[in-house]
């Protein structure tokens, strides 16, 4: 085993229930969908460089989350959280650049600065905790920007589409709506597994524990795939 779990989150799945070298087996295995979907996207399309970078970051998220859920160690938790932060900030920058024509130069400073602070500072230090707080706030803002950006990109595609492109634009809108629904479902699963564990482990009528955190992996990875598709459609319209 990897020692006493010291990560900030120990999810509702029972620890080490199958083997001694994987703390949360199903939460670990379900991360394969991050890697698989991004790899499939790269195999099926020839995306622009920024979409390719997002695809690679999605693969890194899956690998980092495997390490986190298999060990439940804090340093491995950072390998899960930091790539998610990279994805959110870079995706927001992609939207701003495509819609506003502006590069987010602040990202080039913020990402390496926060990453270095979190990796090399002591977990209990003021600098470490300040970096975690700044990461949480900035990531939340980036999610809002990403939601605005993908919505605006879809609307722009629908307005610019001629008769031949109308069907493709409508499909992009459906993908975008599906991605939003999947993201909401994923957040509900994340919250439920984190805050309602006792209830989930003791459901009536012998209903088994539903492994909501694994479903978070499934739903959010599908939502991220939808983001890749929407951005790719934005390139294809040109």
PDB file of C-alpha atoms in Angstrom:
ATOM      1  CA  UNK A   1       0.000   0.000   0.000  1.00  0.00           C
ATOM      2  CA  UNK A   2       0.960   3.624  -0.444  1.00  0.00           C
ATOM      3  CA  UNK A   3       0.715   4.556   3.233  1.00  0.00           C
ATOM      4  CA  UNK A   4      -1.945   6.437   5.141  1.00  0.00           C
ATOM      5  CA  UNK A   5      -3.889   8.638   2.720  1.00  0.00           C
ATOM      6  CA  UNK A   6      -2.892  12.283   3.128  1.00  0.00           C
ATOM      7  CA  UNK A   7      -4.741  13.808   0.165  1.00  0.00           C
ATOM      8  CA  UNK A   8      -7.328  16.486   0.896  1.00  0.00           C
ATOM      9  CA  UNK A   9     -10.068  14.268  -0.526  1.00  0.00           C
ATOM     10  CA  UNK A  10     -10.578  10.595   0.214  1.00  0.00           C
ATOM     11  CA  UNK A  11     -13.568   9.698  -1.911  1.00  0.00           C
ATOM     12  CA  UNK A  12     -16.489   7.512  -0.964  1.00  0.00           C
ATOM     13  CA  UNK A  13     -15.195   4.375  -2.666  1.00  0.00           C
ATOM     14  CA  UNK A  14     -13.807   1.926  -0.134  1.00  0.00           C
ATOM     15  CA  UNK A  15     -10.007   2.016   0.001  1.00  0.00           C
ATOM     16  CA  UNK A  16      -7.949  -0.968  -1.176  1.00  0.00           C
ATOM     17  CA  UNK A  17     -10.994  -3.195  -1.623  1.00  0.00           C
ATOM     18  CA  UNK A  18      -9.473  -5.242  -4.467  1.00  0.00           C
ATOM     19  CA  UNK A  19      -5.670  -5.034  -4.408  1.00  0.00           C
ATOM     20  CA  UNK A  20      -3.015  -3.540  -2.154  1.00  0.00           C
ATOM     21  CA  UNK A  21      -1.500  -1.308  -4.837  1.00  0.00           C
ATOM     22  CA  UNK A  22      -4.615   0.594  -5.909  1.00  0.00           C
ATOM     23  CA  UNK A  23      -6.427   2.628  -3.258  1.00  0.00           C
ATOM     24  CA  UNK A  24      -9.614   3.296  -5.246  1.00  0.00           C
ATOM     25  CA  UNK A  25      -9.882   0.730  -8.071  1.00  0.00           C
ATOM     26  CA  UNK A  26     -12.984   1.978  -9.881  1.00  0.00           C
ATOM     27  CA  UNK A  27     -12.107   5.652  -9.497  1.00  0.00           C
ATOM     28  CA  UNK A  28      -8.676   4.782 -10.896  1.00  0.00           C
ATOM     29  CA  UNK A  29      -9.934   2.715 -13.840  1.00  0.00           C
ATOM     30  CA  UNK A  30     -12.579   5.232 -14.864  1.00  0.00           C
ATOM     31  CA  UNK A  31      -9.854   7.740 -15.741  1.00  0.00           C
ATOM     32  CA  UNK A  32      -9.129   5.731 -18.868  1.00  0.00           C
ATOM     33  CA  UNK A  33     -11.954   7.616 -20.563  1.00  0.00           C
ATOM     34  CA  UNK A  34      -9.984  10.891 -20.353  1.00  0.00           C
ATOM     35  CA  UNK A  35      -7.128   9.293 -22.242  1.00  0.00           C
ATOM     36  CA  UNK A  36      -9.307   7.321 -24.628  1.00  0.00           C
ATOM     37  CA  UNK A  37     -11.552  10.168 -25.767  1.00  0.00           C
ATOM     38  CA  UNK A  38      -8.678  12.584 -26.342  1.00  0.00           C
ATOM     39  CA  UNK A  39      -6.724   9.925 -28.248  1.00  0.00           C
ATOM     40  CA  UNK A  40      -9.776   9.146 -30.400  1.00  0.00           C
ATOM     41  CA  UNK A  41     -10.261  12.844 -31.157  1.00  0.00           C
ATOM     42  CA  UNK A  42      -6.644  13.224 -32.249  1.00  0.00           C
ATOM     43  CA  UNK A  43      -6.897  10.078 -34.366  1.00  0.00           C
ATOM     44  CA  UNK A  44     -10.086  11.152 -36.146  1.00  0.00           C
ATOM     45  CA  UNK A  45      -9.247  14.810 -36.766  1.00  0.00           C
ATOM     46  CA  UNK A  46      -6.404  17.087 -37.718  1.00  0.00           C
ATOM     47  CA  UNK A  47      -7.028  19.829 -35.172  1.00  0.00           C
ATOM     48  CA  UNK A  48      -5.386  23.212 -34.916  1.00  0.00           C
ATOM     49  CA  UNK A  49      -2.418  23.419 -32.583  1.00  0.00           C
ATOM     50  CA  UNK A  50      -4.393  24.890 -29.688  1.00  0.00           C
ATOM     51  CA  UNK A  51      -7.029  22.136 -29.826  1.00  0.00           C
ATOM     52  CA  UNK A  52      -4.261  19.543 -30.013  1.00  0.00           C
ATOM     53  CA  UNK A  53      -2.705  21.037 -26.872  1.00  0.00           C
ATOM     54  CA  UNK A  54      -6.049  20.786 -25.068  1.00  0.00           C
ATOM     55  CA  UNK A  55      -6.313  17.148 -26.159  1.00  0.00           C
ATOM     56  CA  UNK A  56      -2.861  16.376 -24.769  1.00  0.00           C
ATOM     57  CA  UNK A  57      -3.706  18.136 -21.500  1.00  0.00           C
ATOM     58  CA  UNK A  58      -6.835  15.976 -21.255  1.00  0.00           C
ATOM     59  CA  UNK A  59      -4.615  12.892 -21.545  1.00  0.00           C
ATOM     60  CA  UNK A  60      -2.335  14.273 -18.822  1.00  0.00           C
ATOM     61  CA  UNK A  61      -5.409  14.820 -16.611  1.00  0.00           C
ATOM     62  CA  UNK A  62      -6.291  11.147 -16.968  1.00  0.00           C
ATOM     63  CA  UNK A  63      -2.770  10.005 -16.107  1.00  0.00           C
ATOM     64  CA  UNK A  64      -2.534  12.354 -13.117  1.00  0.00           C
ATOM     65  CA  UNK A  65      -5.914  11.259 -11.814  1.00  0.00           C
ATOM     66  CA  UNK A  66      -4.868   7.610 -12.080  1.00  0.00           C
ATOM     67  CA  UNK A  67      -1.855   8.354  -9.876  1.00  0.00           C
ATOM     68  CA  UNK A  68      -4.015  10.275  -7.403  1.00  0.00           C
ATOM     69  CA  UNK A  69      -6.795   7.734  -6.997  1.00  0.00           C
ATOM     70  CA  UNK A  70      -4.430   4.786  -6.888  1.00  0.00           C
ATOM     71  CA  UNK A  71      -2.370   6.310  -4.044  1.00  0.00           C
ATOM     72  CA  UNK A  72      -4.486   8.981  -2.304  1.00  0.00           C
ATOM     73  CA  UNK A  73      -1.274  10.908  -1.639  1.00  0.00           C
ATOM     74  CA  UNK A  74      -1.272  14.709  -1.681  1.00  0.00           C
ATOM     75  CA  UNK A  75       1.583  15.074  -4.132  1.00  0.00           C
ATOM     76  CA  UNK A  76      -0.329  12.840  -6.538  1.00  0.00           C
ATOM     77  CA  UNK A  77      -3.442  14.950  -5.928  1.00  0.00           C
ATOM     78  CA  UNK A  78      -1.508  17.898  -7.316  1.00  0.00           C
ATOM     79  CA  UNK A  79      -0.747  15.869 -10.436  1.00  0.00           C
ATOM     80  CA  UNK A  80      -4.504  15.547 -10.851  1.00  0.00           C
ATOM     81  CA  UNK A  81      -5.505  19.128 -10.019  1.00  0.00           C
ATOM     82  CA  UNK A  82      -2.771  21.070 -11.818  1.00  0.00           C
ATOM     83  CA  UNK A  83      -3.518  19.669 -15.305  1.00  0.00           C
ATOM     84  CA  UNK A  84      -7.211  20.443 -14.743  1.00  0.00           C
ATOM     85  CA  UNK A  85      -6.179  24.012 -13.948  1.00  0.00           C
ATOM     86  CA  UNK A  86      -4.007  24.090 -17.072  1.00  0.00           C
ATOM     87  CA  UNK A  87      -6.917  22.869 -19.181  1.00  0.00           C
ATOM     88  CA  UNK A  88      -9.325  25.478 -17.817  1.00  0.00           C
ATOM     89  CA  UNK A  89      -6.971  28.416 -18.205  1.00  0.00           C
ATOM     90  CA  UNK A  90      -5.731  27.424 -21.647  1.00  0.00           C
ATOM     91  CA  UNK A  91      -9.266  26.693 -22.920  1.00  0.00           C
ATOM     92  CA  UNK A  92     -10.377  30.125 -21.708  1.00  0.00           C
ATOM     93  CA  UNK A  93      -7.373  31.698 -23.456  1.00  0.00           C
ATOM     94  CA  UNK A  94      -8.263  29.856 -26.668  1.00  0.00           C
ATOM     95  CA  UNK A  95     -11.787  31.285 -26.567  1.00  0.00           C
ATOM     96  CA  UNK A  96     -10.567  34.828 -25.893  1.00  0.00           C
ATOM     97  CA  UNK A  97      -8.040  34.636 -28.705  1.00  0.00           C
ATOM     98  CA  UNK A  98     -10.589  33.315 -31.191  1.00  0.00           C
ATOM     99  CA  UNK A  99     -13.361  35.738 -30.257  1.00  0.00           C
ATOM    100  CA  UNK A 100     -11.522  38.853 -29.130  1.00  0.00           C
ATOM    101  CA  UNK A 101      -8.232  38.499 -30.947  1.00  0.00           C
ATOM    102  CA  UNK A 102      -6.311  38.859 -27.699  1.00  0.00           C
ATOM    103  CA  UNK A 103      -3.695  36.579 -26.219  1.00  0.00           C
ATOM    104  CA  UNK A 104      -3.944  36.088 -22.471  1.00  0.00           C
ATOM    105  CA  UNK A 105      -0.339  36.920 -21.669  1.00  0.00           C
ATOM    106  CA  UNK A 106      -1.098  36.737 -17.970  1.00  0.00           C
ATOM    107  CA  UNK A 107      -1.511  32.980 -18.397  1.00  0.00           C
ATOM    108  CA  UNK A 108       2.129  32.620 -19.365  1.00  0.00           C
ATOM    109  CA  UNK A 109       3.043  34.028 -15.961  1.00  0.00           C
ATOM    110  CA  UNK A 110       0.239  32.630 -13.811  1.00  0.00           C
ATOM    111  CA  UNK A 111       0.489  28.978 -14.885  1.00  0.00           C
ATOM    112  CA  UNK A 112       4.203  28.391 -14.249  1.00  0.00           C
ATOM    113  CA  UNK A 113       4.174  30.569 -11.112  1.00  0.00           C
ATOM    114  CA  UNK A 114       1.281  28.717  -9.449  1.00  0.00           C
ATOM    115  CA  UNK A 115       2.552  25.339 -10.602  1.00  0.00           C
ATOM    116  CA  UNK A 116       6.029  25.947  -9.189  1.00  0.00           C
ATOM    117  CA  UNK A 117       4.646  27.320  -5.922  1.00  0.00           C
ATOM    118  CA  UNK A 118       2.360  24.340  -5.363  1.00  0.00           C
ATOM    119  CA  UNK A 119       4.960  21.745  -6.328  1.00  0.00           C
ATOM    120  CA  UNK A 120       7.938  23.138  -4.419  1.00  0.00           C
ATOM    121  CA  UNK A 121       6.426  24.843  -1.357  1.00  0.00           C
ATOM    122  CA  UNK A 122       5.512  23.152   1.893  1.00  0.00           C
ATOM    123  CA  UNK A 123       1.884  22.110   2.042  1.00  0.00           C
ATOM    124  CA  UNK A 124       1.302  24.017   5.286  1.00  0.00           C
ATOM    125  CA  UNK A 125       3.011  27.242   4.188  1.00  0.00           C
ATOM    126  CA  UNK A 126       1.146  30.474   3.579  1.00  0.00           C
ATOM    127  CA  UNK A 127       2.480  30.620   0.021  1.00  0.00           C
ATOM    128  CA  UNK A 128       1.119  27.154  -0.754  1.00  0.00           C
ATOM    129  CA  UNK A 129      -2.325  27.909   0.633  1.00  0.00           C
ATOM    130  CA  UNK A 130      -2.436  31.277  -1.125  1.00  0.00           C
ATOM    131  CA  UNK A 131      -1.546  29.566  -4.397  1.00  0.00           C
ATOM    132  CA  UNK A 132      -4.324  27.017  -3.888  1.00  0.00           C
ATOM    133  CA  UNK A 133      -6.812  29.802  -3.244  1.00  0.00           C
ATOM    134  CA  UNK A 134      -5.692  31.744  -6.302  1.00  0.00           C
ATOM    135  CA  UNK A 135      -5.879  28.584  -8.400  1.00  0.00           C
ATOM    136  CA  UNK A 136      -9.452  27.892  -7.261  1.00  0.00           C
ATOM    137  CA  UNK A 137     -10.643  31.450  -7.935  1.00  0.00           C
ATOM    138  CA  UNK A 138      -8.924  31.805 -11.306  1.00  0.00           C
ATOM    139  CA  UNK A 139     -10.109  28.363 -12.429  1.00  0.00           C
ATOM    140  CA  UNK A 140     -13.711  29.259 -11.582  1.00  0.00           C
ATOM    141  CA  UNK A 141     -13.385  32.428 -13.648  1.00  0.00           C
ATOM    142  CA  UNK A 142     -11.911  30.454 -16.531  1.00  0.00           C
ATOM    143  CA  UNK A 143     -14.851  28.031 -16.488  1.00  0.00           C
ATOM    144  CA  UNK A 144     -17.208  30.998 -16.853  1.00  0.00           C
ATOM    145  CA  UNK A 145     -15.115  32.359 -19.742  1.00  0.00           C
ATOM    146  CA  UNK A 146     -15.085  28.910 -21.371  1.00  0.00           C
ATOM    147  CA  UNK A 147     -18.876  28.656 -21.104  1.00  0.00           C
ATOM    148  CA  UNK A 148     -19.256  32.119 -22.653  1.00  0.00           C
ATOM    149  CA  UNK A 149     -16.687  31.373 -25.321  1.00  0.00           C
ATOM    150  CA  UNK A 150     -18.093  28.078 -26.553  1.00  0.00           C
ATOM    151  CA  UNK A 151     -21.640  29.478 -26.525  1.00  0.00           C
ATOM    152  CA  UNK A 152     -20.551  32.487 -28.560  1.00  0.00           C
ATOM    153  CA  UNK A 153     -18.593  30.312 -30.996  1.00  0.00           C
ATOM    154  CA  UNK A 154     -21.657  28.141 -31.635  1.00  0.00           C
ATOM    155  CA  UNK A 155     -23.895  31.192 -32.127  1.00  0.00           C
ATOM    156  CA  UNK A 156     -21.364  32.697 -34.515  1.00  0.00           C
ATOM    157  CA  UNK A 157     -21.262  29.464 -36.502  1.00  0.00           C
ATOM    158  CA  UNK A 158     -25.051  29.352 -36.710  1.00  0.00           C
ATOM    159  CA  UNK A 159     -25.254  32.966 -37.889  1.00  0.00           C
ATOM    160  CA  UNK A 160     -22.510  32.510 -40.490  1.00  0.00           C
ATOM    161  CA  UNK A 161     -23.784  29.212 -41.842  1.00  0.00           C
ATOM    162  CA  UNK A 162     -25.327  29.160 -45.272  1.00  0.00           C
ATOM    163  CA  UNK A 163     -27.796  26.616 -46.508  1.00  0.00           C
ATOM    164  CA  UNK A 164     -25.116  23.970 -46.849  1.00  0.00           C
ATOM    165  CA  UNK A 165     -23.594  24.638 -43.448  1.00  0.00           C
ATOM    166  CA  UNK A 166     -26.790  25.013 -41.485  1.00  0.00           C
ATOM    167  CA  UNK A 167     -27.008  21.341 -40.596  1.00  0.00           C
ATOM    168  CA  UNK A 168     -23.419  21.274 -39.363  1.00  0.00           C
ATOM    169  CA  UNK A 169     -23.984  24.378 -37.259  1.00  0.00           C
ATOM    170  CA  UNK A 170     -27.107  22.823 -35.766  1.00  0.00           C
ATOM    171  CA  UNK A 171     -25.131  19.713 -34.858  1.00  0.00           C
ATOM    172  CA  UNK A 172     -22.480  21.876 -33.225  1.00  0.00           C
ATOM    173  CA  UNK A 173     -25.240  23.465 -31.161  1.00  0.00           C
ATOM    174  CA  UNK A 174     -26.457  20.031 -30.108  1.00  0.00           C
ATOM    175  CA  UNK A 175     -22.931  19.020 -29.118  1.00  0.00           C
ATOM    176  CA  UNK A 176     -22.565  22.209 -27.113  1.00  0.00           C
ATOM    177  CA  UNK A 177     -25.881  21.654 -25.306  1.00  0.00           C
ATOM    178  CA  UNK A 178     -24.919  18.046 -24.581  1.00  0.00           C
ATOM    179  CA  UNK A 179     -21.572  19.192 -23.216  1.00  0.00           C
ATOM    180  CA  UNK A 180     -23.249  21.664 -20.876  1.00  0.00           C
ATOM    181  CA  UNK A 181     -25.677  19.001 -19.597  1.00  0.00           C
ATOM    182  CA  UNK A 182     -22.817  16.555 -19.094  1.00  0.00           C
ATOM    183  CA  UNK A 183     -20.810  19.146 -17.174  1.00  0.00           C
ATOM    184  CA  UNK A 184     -23.747  19.886 -14.849  1.00  0.00           C
ATOM    185  CA  UNK A 185     -24.263  16.156 -14.286  1.00  0.00           C
ATOM    186  CA  UNK A 186     -20.562  15.699 -13.541  1.00  0.00           C
ATOM    187  CA  UNK A 187     -20.560  18.470 -10.948  1.00  0.00           C
ATOM    188  CA  UNK A 188     -23.619  16.954  -9.259  1.00  0.00           C
ATOM    189  CA  UNK A 189     -21.828  13.598  -9.095  1.00  0.00           C
ATOM    190  CA  UNK A 190     -18.679  15.231  -7.660  1.00  0.00           C
ATOM    191  CA  UNK A 191     -20.662  17.039  -4.981  1.00  0.00           C
ATOM    192  CA  UNK A 192     -22.813  14.035  -4.150  1.00  0.00           C
ATOM    193  CA  UNK A 193     -19.882  11.668  -3.694  1.00  0.00           C
ATOM    194  CA  UNK A 194     -18.024  14.204  -1.582  1.00  0.00           C
ATOM    195  CA  UNK A 195     -20.830  15.384   0.698  1.00  0.00           C
ATOM    196  CA  UNK A 196     -23.321  12.500   0.815  1.00  0.00           C
ATOM    197  CA  UNK A 197     -21.029   9.523   1.286  1.00  0.00           C
ATOM    198  CA  UNK A 198     -22.764   8.150   4.380  1.00  0.00           C
ATOM    199  CA  UNK A 199     -26.115   8.172   2.598  1.00  0.00           C
ATOM    200  CA  UNK A 200     -24.701   6.648  -0.590  1.00  0.00           C
ATOM    201  CA  UNK A 201     -23.101   3.810   1.360  1.00  0.00           C
ATOM    202  CA  UNK A 202     -26.420   2.999   3.078  1.00  0.00           C
ATOM    203  CA  UNK A 203     -29.046   3.297   0.371  1.00  0.00           C
ATOM    204  CA  UNK A 204     -32.434   1.651   1.000  1.00  0.00           C
ATOM    205  CA  UNK A 205     -33.618  -1.656  -0.507  1.00  0.00           C
ATOM    206  CA  UNK A 206     -30.061  -2.915  -0.800  1.00  0.00           C
ATOM    207  CA  UNK A 207     -29.212  -0.490  -3.603  1.00  0.00           C
ATOM    208  CA  UNK A 208     -25.425  -0.644  -4.069  1.00  0.00           C
ATOM    209  CA  UNK A 209     -23.128   2.346  -3.737  1.00  0.00           C
ATOM    210  CA  UNK A 210     -23.354   4.136  -7.126  1.00  0.00           C
ATOM    211  CA  UNK A 211     -19.692   5.243  -7.417  1.00  0.00           C
ATOM    212  CA  UNK A 212     -20.606   8.814  -8.269  1.00  0.00           C
ATOM    213  CA  UNK A 213     -17.012   9.999  -8.480  1.00  0.00           C
ATOM    214  CA  UNK A 214     -16.360   7.515 -11.264  1.00  0.00           C
ATOM    215  CA  UNK A 215     -19.387   8.927 -13.065  1.00  0.00           C
ATOM    216  CA  UNK A 216     -17.865  12.393 -12.580  1.00  0.00           C
ATOM    217  CA  UNK A 217     -14.885  11.153 -14.589  1.00  0.00           C
ATOM    218  CA  UNK A 218     -17.137   9.801 -17.322  1.00  0.00           C
ATOM    219  CA  UNK A 219     -19.384  12.851 -17.624  1.00  0.00           C
ATOM    220  CA  UNK A 220     -16.719  15.542 -17.370  1.00  0.00           C
ATOM    221  CA  UNK A 221     -14.448  13.803 -19.886  1.00  0.00           C
ATOM    222  CA  UNK A 222     -17.351  13.647 -22.340  1.00  0.00           C
ATOM    223  CA  UNK A 223     -18.006  17.347 -21.697  1.00  0.00           C
ATOM    224  CA  UNK A 224     -14.358  18.102 -22.447  1.00  0.00           C
ATOM    225  CA  UNK A 225     -14.646  16.115 -25.667  1.00  0.00           C
ATOM    226  CA  UNK A 226     -17.600  18.317 -26.613  1.00  0.00           C
ATOM    227  CA  UNK A 227     -15.400  21.389 -26.086  1.00  0.00           C
ATOM    228  CA  UNK A 228     -12.836  19.947 -28.488  1.00  0.00           C
ATOM    229  CA  UNK A 229     -15.555  19.311 -31.087  1.00  0.00           C
ATOM    230  CA  UNK A 230     -17.007  22.830 -30.801  1.00  0.00           C
ATOM    231  CA  UNK A 231     -13.586  24.433 -31.202  1.00  0.00           C
ATOM    232  CA  UNK A 232     -12.824  22.174 -34.161  1.00  0.00           C
ATOM    233  CA  UNK A 233     -16.104  23.182 -35.813  1.00  0.00           C
ATOM    234  CA  UNK A 234     -15.049  26.808 -35.374  1.00  0.00           C
ATOM    235  CA  UNK A 235     -11.939  26.043 -37.455  1.00  0.00           C
ATOM    236  CA  UNK A 236     -13.848  23.996 -40.024  1.00  0.00           C
ATOM    237  CA  UNK A 237     -16.262  26.842 -40.813  1.00  0.00           C
ATOM    238  CA  UNK A 238     -13.397  28.813 -42.265  1.00  0.00           C
TER     239      UNK A 238
END
